[in-house]
C-alpha positions as semicolon CSV with decimal commas, in nm:
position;residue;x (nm);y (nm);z (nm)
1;X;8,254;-10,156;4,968
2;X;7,932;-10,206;4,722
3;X;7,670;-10,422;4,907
4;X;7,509;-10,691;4,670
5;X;7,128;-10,747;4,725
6;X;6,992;-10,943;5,020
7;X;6,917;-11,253;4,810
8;X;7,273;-11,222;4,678
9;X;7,250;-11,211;4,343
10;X;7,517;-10,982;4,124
11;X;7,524;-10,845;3,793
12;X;7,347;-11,113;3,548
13;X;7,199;-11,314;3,787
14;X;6,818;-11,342;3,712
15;X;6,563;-11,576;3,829
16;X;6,698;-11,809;3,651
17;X;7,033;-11,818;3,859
18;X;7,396;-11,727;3,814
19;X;7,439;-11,868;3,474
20;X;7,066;-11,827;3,381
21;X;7,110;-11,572;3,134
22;X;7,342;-11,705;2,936
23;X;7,184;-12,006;2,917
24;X;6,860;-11,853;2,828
25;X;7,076;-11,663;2,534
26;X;7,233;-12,016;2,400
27;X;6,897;-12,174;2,421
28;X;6,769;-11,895;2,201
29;X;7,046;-11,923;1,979
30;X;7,007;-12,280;1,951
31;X;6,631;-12,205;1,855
32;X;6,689;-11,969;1,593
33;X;6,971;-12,209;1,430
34;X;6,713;-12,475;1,415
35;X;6,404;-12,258;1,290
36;X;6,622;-12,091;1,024
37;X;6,937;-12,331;0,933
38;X;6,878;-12,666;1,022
39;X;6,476;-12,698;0,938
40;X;6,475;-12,499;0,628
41;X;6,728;-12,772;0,499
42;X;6,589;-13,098;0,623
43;X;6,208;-12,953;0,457
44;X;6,436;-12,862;0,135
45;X;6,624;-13,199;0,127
46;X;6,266;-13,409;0,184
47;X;6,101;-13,255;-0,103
48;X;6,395;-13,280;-0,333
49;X;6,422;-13,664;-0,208
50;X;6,008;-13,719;-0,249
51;X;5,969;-13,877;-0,530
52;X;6,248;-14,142;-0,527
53;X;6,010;-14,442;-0,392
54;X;5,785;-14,345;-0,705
55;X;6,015;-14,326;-0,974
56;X;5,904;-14,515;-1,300
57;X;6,113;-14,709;-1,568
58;X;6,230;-14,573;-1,854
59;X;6,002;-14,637;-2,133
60;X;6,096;-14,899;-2,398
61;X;6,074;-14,680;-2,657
62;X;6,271;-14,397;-2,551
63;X;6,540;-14,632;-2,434
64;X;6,505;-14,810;-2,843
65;X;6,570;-14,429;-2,976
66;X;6,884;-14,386;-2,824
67;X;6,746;-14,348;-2,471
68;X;7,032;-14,402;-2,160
69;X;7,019;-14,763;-2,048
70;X;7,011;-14,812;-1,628
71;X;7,365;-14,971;-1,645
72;X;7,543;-14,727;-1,890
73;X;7,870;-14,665;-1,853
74;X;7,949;-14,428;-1,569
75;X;8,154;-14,144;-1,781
76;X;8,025;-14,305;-2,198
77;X;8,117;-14,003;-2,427
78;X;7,835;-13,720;-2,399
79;X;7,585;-13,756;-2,764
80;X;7,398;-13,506;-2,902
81;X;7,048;-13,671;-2,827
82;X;7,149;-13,669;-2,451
83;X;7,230;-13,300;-2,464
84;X;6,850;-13,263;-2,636
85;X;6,701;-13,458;-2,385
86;X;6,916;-13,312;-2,088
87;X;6,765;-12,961;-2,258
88;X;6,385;-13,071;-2,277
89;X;6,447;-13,239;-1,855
90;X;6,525;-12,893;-1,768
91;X;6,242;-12,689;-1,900
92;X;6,027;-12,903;-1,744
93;X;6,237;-12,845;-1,416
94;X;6,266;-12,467;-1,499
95;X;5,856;-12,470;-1,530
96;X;5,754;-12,674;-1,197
97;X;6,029;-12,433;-1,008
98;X;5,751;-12,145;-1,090
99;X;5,844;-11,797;-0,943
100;X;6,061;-11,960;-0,674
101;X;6,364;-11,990;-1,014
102;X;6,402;-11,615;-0,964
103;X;6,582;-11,597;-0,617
104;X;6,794;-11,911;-0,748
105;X;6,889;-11,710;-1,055
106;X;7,032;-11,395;-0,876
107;X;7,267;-11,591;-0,675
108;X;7,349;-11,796;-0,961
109;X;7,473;-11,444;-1,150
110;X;7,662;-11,347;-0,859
111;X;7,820;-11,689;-0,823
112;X;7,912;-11,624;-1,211
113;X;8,010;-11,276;-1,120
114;X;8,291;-11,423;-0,874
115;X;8,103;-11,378;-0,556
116;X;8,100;-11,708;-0,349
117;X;7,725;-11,743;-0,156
118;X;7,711;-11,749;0,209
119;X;7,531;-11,954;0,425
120;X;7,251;-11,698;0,494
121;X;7,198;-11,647;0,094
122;X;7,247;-12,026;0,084
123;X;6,914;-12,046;0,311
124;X;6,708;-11,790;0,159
125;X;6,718;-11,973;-0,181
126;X;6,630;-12,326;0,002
127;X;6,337;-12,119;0,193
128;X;6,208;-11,976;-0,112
129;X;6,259;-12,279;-0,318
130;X;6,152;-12,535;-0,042
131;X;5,795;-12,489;-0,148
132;X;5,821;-12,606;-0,533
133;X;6,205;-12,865;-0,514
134;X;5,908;-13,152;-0,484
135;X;5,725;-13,065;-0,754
136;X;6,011;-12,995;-0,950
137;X;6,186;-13,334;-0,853
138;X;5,836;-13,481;-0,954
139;X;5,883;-13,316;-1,301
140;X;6,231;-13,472;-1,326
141;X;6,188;-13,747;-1,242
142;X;5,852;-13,794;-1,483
143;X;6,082;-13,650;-1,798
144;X;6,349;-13,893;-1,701
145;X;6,107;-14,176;-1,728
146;X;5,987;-13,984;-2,042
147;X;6,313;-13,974;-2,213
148;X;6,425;-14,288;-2,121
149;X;6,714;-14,151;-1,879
150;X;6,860;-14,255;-1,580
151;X;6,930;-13,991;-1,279
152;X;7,294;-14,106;-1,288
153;X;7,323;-14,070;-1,616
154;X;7,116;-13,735;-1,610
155;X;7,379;-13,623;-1,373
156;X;7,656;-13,707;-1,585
157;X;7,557;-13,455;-1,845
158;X;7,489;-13,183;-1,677
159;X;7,833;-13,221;-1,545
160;X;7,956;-13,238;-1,885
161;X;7,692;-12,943;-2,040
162;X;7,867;-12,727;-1,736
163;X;8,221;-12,793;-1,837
164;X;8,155;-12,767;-2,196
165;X;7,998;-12,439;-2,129
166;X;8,255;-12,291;-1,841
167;X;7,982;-12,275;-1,584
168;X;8,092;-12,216;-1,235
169;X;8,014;-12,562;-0,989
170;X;7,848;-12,550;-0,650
171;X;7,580;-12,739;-0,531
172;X;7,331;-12,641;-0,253
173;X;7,181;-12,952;-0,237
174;X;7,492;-13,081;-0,112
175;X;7,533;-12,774;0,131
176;X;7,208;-12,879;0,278
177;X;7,278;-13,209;0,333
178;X;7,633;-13,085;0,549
179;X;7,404;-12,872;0,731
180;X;7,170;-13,099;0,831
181;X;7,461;-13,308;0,962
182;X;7,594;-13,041;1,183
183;X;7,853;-12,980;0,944
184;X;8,003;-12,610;0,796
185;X;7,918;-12,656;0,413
186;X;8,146;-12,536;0,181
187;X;8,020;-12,323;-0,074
188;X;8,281;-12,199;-0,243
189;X;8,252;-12,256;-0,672
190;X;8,485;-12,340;-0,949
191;X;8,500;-12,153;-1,231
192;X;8,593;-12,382;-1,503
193;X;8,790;-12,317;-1,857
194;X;8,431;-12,415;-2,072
195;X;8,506;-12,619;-2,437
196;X;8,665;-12,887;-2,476
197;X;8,579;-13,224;-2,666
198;X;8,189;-13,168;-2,557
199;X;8,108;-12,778;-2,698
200;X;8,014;-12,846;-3,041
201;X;7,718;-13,054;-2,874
202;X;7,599;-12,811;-2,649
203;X;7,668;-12,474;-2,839
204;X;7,320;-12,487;-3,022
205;X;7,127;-12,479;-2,692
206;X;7,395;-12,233;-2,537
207;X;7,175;-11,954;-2,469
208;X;6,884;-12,176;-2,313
209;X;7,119;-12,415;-2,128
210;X;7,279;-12,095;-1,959
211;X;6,938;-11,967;-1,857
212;X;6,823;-12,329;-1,684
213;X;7,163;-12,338;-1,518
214;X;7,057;-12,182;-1,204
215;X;6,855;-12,527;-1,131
216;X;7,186;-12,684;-1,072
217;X;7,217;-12,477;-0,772
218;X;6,919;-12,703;-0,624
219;X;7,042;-13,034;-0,708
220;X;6,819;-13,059;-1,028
């Protein structure tokens, strides 16, 4: 019969003790899920949540030009001035994202290519992006005020602008948020139809509208 040692340890038992090694292995694993999941996405969702104490009011003026009033309806009818001002929010978005835009876009053309993102493409885009979301939520949120409209209603039409224009919906800043709650996001996209009631308004700015789209990715 095969002696064990004279402290009586077998096969995986360490210094740490029968048990040891697995438990060292778990508490790695639980060290790498924080450093690489569950950080990346709390530092992602704080900068794209930064500058909601600062926020300003819309201007008067851009609210008496046709600007979106705080307590418009939830789903009014999309207008043409709120598809140019949703268009001149997100080059000012596109701008403040800076080179970080460029990881976002390539999963956004595989998400429009039929491939659903996983989560480890899910956290290289909020690692490389987690740098700039602040300063591109600042930039939002400063064109809102600008153009006199709301983040709701902001919102709104860019749900609209994607159905008109058949873009696929997924949102990472939601993702994030499931993460950061211990929770298995779901990152699977809808492809919608595209036209409808709302495509004569956005067809002018198709081609620039498709090339901002990747923002939506972020939350923006």
């Amino acid at each position: 019969m095969r002696q064990v040692g004279m402290n009586g340890r077998g096969l995986g038992c360490g210094c740490l003790g029968c048990g040891g090694g697995t438990l060292l292995v778990l508490a790695l694993l639980g060290g790498l899920a924080w450093f690489m999941v569950i950080q990346p996405a709390r530092n992602f969702l704080a900068g794209l949540s930064q500058p909601a104490q600062t926020q300003t009011q819309p201007q008067t003026g851009a609210q008496s030009s046709g600007g979106t009033a705080p307590g418009a309806a939830a789903n009014a009818p999309l207008t043409r001035a709120e598809v140019q001002r949703f268009v001149r929010v997100r080059r000012e978005v596109r701008n403040a994202l800076g080179s970080s835009f460029t990881g976002v876009q390539q999963v956004w053309t595989d998400i429009q290519n039929g491939q659903s993102p996983n989560v480890l493409q899910m956290m290289a885009v909020l690692r490389n992006a987690g740098s700039s979301v602040g300063a591109a939520r600042q930039a939002q949120a400063a064109a809102l005020a600008k153009e006199g409209m709301s983040p709701e209603r902001y919102a709104q039409v860019r749900a609209a602008v994607n159905r008109a224009l058949g873009l696929p919906t997924v949102d990472f800043a939601q993702a994030a948020q499931a993460l950061q709650n211990g929770q298995l996001p779901d990152l699977s996209s809808t492809v919608q139809a595209g036209g409808g009631p709302d495509r004569a308004l956005v067809e002018p700015f198709r081609r620039e509208l498709s090339a901002t789209a990747a923002a939506g990715l972020l939350g923006l």
